[in-house]
PDB file of C-alpha atoms and ligand atoms in Angstrom:
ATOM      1  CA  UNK A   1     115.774  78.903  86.719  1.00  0.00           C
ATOM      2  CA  UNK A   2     112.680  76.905  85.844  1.00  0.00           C
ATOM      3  CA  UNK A   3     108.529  76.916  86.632  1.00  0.00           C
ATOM      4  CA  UNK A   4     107.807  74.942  89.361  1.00  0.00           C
ATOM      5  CA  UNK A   5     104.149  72.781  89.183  1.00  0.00           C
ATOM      6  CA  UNK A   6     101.725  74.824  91.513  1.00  0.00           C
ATOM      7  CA  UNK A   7     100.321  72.486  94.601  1.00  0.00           C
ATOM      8  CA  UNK A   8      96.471  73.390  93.628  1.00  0.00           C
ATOM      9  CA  UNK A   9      93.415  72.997  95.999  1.00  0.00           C
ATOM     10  CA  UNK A  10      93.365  69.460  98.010  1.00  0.00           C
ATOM     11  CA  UNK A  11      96.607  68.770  97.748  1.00  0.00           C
ATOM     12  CA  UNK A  12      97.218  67.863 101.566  1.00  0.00           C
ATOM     13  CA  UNK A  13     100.732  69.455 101.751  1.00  0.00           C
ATOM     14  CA  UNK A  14      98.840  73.030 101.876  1.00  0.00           C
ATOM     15  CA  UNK A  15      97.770  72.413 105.384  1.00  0.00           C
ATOM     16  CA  UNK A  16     100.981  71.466 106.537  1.00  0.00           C
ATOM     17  CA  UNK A  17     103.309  73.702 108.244  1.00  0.00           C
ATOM     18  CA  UNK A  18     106.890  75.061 106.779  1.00  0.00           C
ATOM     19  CA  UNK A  19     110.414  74.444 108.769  1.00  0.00           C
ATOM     20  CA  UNK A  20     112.255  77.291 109.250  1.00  0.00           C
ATOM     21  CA  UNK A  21     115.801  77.161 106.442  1.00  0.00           C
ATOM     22  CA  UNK A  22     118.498  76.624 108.396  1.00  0.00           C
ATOM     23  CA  UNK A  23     120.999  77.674 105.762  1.00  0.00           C
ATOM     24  CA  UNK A  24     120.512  80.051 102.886  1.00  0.00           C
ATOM     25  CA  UNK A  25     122.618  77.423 100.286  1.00  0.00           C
ATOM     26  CA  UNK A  26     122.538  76.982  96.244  1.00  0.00           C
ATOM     27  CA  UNK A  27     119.551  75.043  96.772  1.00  0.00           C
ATOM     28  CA  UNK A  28     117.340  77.714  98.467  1.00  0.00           C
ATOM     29  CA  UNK A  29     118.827  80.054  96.366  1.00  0.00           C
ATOM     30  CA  UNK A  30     117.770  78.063  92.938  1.00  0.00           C
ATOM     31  CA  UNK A  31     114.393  77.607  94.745  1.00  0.00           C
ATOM     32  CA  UNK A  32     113.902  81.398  95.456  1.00  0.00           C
ATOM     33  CA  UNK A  33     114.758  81.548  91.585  1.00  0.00           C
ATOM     34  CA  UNK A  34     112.093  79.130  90.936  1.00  0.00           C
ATOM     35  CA  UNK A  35     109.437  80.560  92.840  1.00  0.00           C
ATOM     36  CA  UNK A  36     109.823  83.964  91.647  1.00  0.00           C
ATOM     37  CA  UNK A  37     109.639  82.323  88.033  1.00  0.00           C
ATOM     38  CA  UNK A  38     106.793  80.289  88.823  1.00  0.00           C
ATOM     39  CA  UNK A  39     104.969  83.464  90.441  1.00  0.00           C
ATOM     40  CA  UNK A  40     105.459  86.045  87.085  1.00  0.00           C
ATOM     41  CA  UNK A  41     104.383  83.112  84.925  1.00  0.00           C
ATOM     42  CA  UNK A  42     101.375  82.429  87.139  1.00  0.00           C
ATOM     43  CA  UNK A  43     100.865  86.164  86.834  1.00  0.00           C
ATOM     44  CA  UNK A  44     100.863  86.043  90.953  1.00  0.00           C
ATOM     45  CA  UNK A  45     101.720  88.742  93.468  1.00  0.00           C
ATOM     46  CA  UNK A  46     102.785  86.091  95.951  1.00  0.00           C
ATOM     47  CA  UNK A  47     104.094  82.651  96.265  1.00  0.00           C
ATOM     48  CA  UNK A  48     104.947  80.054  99.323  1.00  0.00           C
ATOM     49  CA  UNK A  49     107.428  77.567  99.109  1.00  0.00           C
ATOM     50  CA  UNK A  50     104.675  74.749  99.971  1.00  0.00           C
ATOM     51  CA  UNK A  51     102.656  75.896  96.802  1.00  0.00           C
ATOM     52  CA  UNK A  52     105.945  74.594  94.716  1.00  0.00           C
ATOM     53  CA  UNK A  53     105.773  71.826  96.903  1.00  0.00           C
ATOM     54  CA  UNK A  54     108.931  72.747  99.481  1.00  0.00           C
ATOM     55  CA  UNK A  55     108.102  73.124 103.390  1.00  0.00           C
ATOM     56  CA  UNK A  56     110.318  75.715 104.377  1.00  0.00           C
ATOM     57  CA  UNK A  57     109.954  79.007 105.313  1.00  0.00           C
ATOM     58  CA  UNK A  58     110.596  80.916 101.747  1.00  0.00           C
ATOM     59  CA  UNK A  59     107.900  83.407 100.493  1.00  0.00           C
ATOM     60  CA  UNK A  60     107.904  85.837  97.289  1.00  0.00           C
ATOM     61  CA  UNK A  61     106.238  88.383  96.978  1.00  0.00           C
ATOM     62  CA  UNK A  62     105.844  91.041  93.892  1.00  0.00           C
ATOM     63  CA  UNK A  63     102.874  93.488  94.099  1.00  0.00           C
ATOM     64  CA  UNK A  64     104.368  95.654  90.892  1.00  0.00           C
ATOM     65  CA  UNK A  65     104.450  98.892  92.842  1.00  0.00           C
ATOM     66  CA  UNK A  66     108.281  98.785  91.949  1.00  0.00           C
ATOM     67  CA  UNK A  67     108.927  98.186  95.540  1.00  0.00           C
ATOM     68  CA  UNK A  68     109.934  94.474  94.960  1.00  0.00           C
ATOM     69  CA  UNK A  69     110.313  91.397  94.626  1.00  0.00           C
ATOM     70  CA  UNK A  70     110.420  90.594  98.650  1.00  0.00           C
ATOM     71  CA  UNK A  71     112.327  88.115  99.333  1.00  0.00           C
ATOM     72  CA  UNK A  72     111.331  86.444 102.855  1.00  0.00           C
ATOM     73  CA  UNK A  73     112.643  83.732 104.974  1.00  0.00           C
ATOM     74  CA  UNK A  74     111.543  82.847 107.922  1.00  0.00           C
ATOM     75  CA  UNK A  75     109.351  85.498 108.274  1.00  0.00           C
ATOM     76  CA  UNK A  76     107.954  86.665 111.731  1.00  0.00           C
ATOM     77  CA  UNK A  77     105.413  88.838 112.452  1.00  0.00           C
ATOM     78  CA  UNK A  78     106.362  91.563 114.895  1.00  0.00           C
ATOM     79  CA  UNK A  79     102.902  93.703 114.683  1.00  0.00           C
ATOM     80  CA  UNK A  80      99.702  93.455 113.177  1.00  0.00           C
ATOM     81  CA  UNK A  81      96.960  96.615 113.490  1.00  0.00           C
ATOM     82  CA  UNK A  82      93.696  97.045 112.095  1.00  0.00           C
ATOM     83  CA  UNK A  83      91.684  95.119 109.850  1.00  0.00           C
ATOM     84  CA  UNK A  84      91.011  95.587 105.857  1.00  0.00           C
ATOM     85  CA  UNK A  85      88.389  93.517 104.142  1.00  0.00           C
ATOM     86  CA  UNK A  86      89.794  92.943 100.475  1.00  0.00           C
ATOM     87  CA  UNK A  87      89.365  91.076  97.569  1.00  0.00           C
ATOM     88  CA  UNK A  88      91.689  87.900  97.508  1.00  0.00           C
ATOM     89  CA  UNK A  89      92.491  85.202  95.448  1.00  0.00           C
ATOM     90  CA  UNK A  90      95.298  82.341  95.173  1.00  0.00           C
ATOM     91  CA  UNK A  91      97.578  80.767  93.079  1.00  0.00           C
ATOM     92  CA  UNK A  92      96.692  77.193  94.490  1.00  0.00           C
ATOM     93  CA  UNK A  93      92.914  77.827  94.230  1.00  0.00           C
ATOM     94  CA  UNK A  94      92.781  78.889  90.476  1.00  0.00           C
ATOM     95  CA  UNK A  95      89.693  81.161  89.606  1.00  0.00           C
ATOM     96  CA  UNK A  96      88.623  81.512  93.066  1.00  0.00           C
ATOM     97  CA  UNK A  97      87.843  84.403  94.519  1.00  0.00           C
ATOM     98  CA  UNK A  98      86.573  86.048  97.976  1.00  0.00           C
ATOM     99  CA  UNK A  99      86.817  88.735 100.668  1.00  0.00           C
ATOM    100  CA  UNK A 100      88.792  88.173 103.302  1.00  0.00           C
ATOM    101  CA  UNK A 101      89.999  90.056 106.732  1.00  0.00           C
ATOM    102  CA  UNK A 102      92.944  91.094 106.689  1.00  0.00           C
ATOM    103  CA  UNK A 103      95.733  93.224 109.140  1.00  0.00           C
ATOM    104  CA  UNK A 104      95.945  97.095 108.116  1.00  0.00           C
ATOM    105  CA  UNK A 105      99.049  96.887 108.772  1.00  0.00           C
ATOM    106  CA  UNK A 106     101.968  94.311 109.647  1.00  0.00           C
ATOM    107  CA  UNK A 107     105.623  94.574 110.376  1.00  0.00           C
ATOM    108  CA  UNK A 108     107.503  91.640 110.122  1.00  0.00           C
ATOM    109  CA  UNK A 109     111.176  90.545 110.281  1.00  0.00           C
ATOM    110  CA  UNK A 110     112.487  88.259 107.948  1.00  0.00           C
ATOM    111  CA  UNK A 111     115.803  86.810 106.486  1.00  0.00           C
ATOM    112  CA  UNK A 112     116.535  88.006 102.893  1.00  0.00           C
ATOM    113  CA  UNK A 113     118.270  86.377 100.766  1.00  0.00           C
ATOM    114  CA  UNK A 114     121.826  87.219 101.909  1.00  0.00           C
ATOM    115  CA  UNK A 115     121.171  85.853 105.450  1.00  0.00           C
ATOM    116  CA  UNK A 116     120.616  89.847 106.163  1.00  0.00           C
ATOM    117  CA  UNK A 117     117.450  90.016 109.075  1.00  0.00           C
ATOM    118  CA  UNK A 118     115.280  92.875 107.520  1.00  0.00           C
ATOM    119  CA  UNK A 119     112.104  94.549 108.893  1.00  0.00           C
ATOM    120  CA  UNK A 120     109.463  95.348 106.416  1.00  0.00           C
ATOM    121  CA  UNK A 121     106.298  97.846 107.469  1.00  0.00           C
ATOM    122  CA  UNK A 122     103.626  97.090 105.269  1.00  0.00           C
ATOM    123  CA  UNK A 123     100.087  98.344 104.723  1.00  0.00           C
ATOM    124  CA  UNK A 124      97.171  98.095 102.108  1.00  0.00           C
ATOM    125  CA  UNK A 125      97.697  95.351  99.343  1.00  0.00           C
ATOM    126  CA  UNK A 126     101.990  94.552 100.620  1.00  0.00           C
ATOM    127  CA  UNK A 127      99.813  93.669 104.376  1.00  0.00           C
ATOM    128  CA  UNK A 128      97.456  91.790 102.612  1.00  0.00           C
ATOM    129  CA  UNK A 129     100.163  89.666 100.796  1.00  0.00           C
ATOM    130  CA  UNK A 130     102.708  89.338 103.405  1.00  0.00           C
ATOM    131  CA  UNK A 131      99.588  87.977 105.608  1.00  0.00           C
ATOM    132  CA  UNK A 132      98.138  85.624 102.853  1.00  0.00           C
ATOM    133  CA  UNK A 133     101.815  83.719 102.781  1.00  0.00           C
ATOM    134  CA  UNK A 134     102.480  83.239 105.870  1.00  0.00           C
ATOM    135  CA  UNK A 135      99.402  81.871 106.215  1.00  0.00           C
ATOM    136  CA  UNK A 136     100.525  79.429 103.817  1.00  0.00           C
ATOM    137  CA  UNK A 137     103.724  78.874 106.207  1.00  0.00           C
ATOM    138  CA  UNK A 138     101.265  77.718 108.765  1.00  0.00           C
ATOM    139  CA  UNK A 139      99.123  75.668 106.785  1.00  0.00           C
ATOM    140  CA  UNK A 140      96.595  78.130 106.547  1.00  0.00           C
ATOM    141  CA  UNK A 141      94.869  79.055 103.482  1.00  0.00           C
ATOM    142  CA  UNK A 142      92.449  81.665 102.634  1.00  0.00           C
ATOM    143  CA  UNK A 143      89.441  80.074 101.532  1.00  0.00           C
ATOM    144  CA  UNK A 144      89.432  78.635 104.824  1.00  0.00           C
ATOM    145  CA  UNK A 145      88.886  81.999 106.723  1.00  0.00           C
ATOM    146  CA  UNK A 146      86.664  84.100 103.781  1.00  0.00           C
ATOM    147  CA  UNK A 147      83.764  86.625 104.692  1.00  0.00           C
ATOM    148  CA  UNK A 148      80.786  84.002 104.529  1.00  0.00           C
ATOM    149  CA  UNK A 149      79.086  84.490 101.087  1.00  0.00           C
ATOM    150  CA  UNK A 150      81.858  86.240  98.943  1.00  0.00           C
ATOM    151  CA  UNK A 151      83.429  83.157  97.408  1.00  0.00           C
ATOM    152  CA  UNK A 152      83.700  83.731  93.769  1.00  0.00           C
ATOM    153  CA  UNK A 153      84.170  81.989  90.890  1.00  0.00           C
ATOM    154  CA  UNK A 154      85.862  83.966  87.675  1.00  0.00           C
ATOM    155  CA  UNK A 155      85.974  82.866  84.007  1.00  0.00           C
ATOM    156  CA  UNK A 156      89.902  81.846  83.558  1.00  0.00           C
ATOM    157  CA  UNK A 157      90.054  83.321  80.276  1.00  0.00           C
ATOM    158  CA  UNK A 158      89.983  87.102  82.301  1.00  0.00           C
ATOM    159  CA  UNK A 159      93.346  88.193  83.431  1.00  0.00           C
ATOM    160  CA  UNK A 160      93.224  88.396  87.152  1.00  0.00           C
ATOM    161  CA  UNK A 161      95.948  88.977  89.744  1.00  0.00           C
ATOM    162  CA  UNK A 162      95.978  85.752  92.309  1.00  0.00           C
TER     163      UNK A 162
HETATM  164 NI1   NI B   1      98.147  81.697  98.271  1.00  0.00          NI
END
């Protein structure tokens, strides 16, 4: 297990898309390690493989309701309903902060980490997360799509959630 360096705000691989992982091997297992390392030290509820750097489809997500950590590869979304507008920030774009639109609620399907296909039903701040990194799979990131006006900037000695 070891912290990965975080791929931070125009570094070009964020815009680039993630392959799916073909095979859930000792390597994307010591990566899922990794990541989830990399997120707790961050003090992040989510993490993409790109952000470490890696473009496959691996996400890890912890929102400390005791629900998790999610582990989710190849994620696809099945359903998305409803907006939310909420309060986001990242773990590439370090003290930046914004409102953003995001799907009440989203089921997805997604490989854990045993190579077992899982649905997950999420709402509220799980939605909200599980949207923000696959975004990330797609080369999408959320300062690209805020509510016009709401970008933020927050002293770095605070301790906020990205
Ligand atoms: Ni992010």
């Amino acid at each position: 297990m070891a912290i990965r360096k975080i791929r931070e705000e125009g570094d070009e691989i964020l815009k680039k898309k993630s392959r799916p992982v073909e095979e859930i091997n000792d390597k994307i297992q010591e990566l899922i390690d990794d990541m989830l390392d990399t997120m707790y030290k961050a003090n992040g509820v989510g993490l993409a493989a790109v952000q470490v750097g890696v473009l496959k489809q691996v996400i890890v997500i912890d929102i400390e309701d005791g629900s998790g950590p999610y582990i989710l590869i190849n994620p696809k979304i099945l359903k998305q309903k409803g907006e939310q507008e909420v309060e986001e920030g990242c773990l590439s774009f370090p003290n930046k902060f914004a409102k953003v639109i995001r799907p009440a609620e989203i089921t997805i399907e997604a490989l854990n980490r045993e190579g077992k296909t899982h649905k997950i039903k999420a709402k509220e701040l799980l939605a909200q997360a599980i949207s923000h990194e696959i975004d990330h799979l797609n080369g999408e990131v959320f300062i690209d799509k805020i509510v016009p006006g709401t970008l933020e900037y927050v002293d770095p000695n605070k301790n906020n959630k990205q």
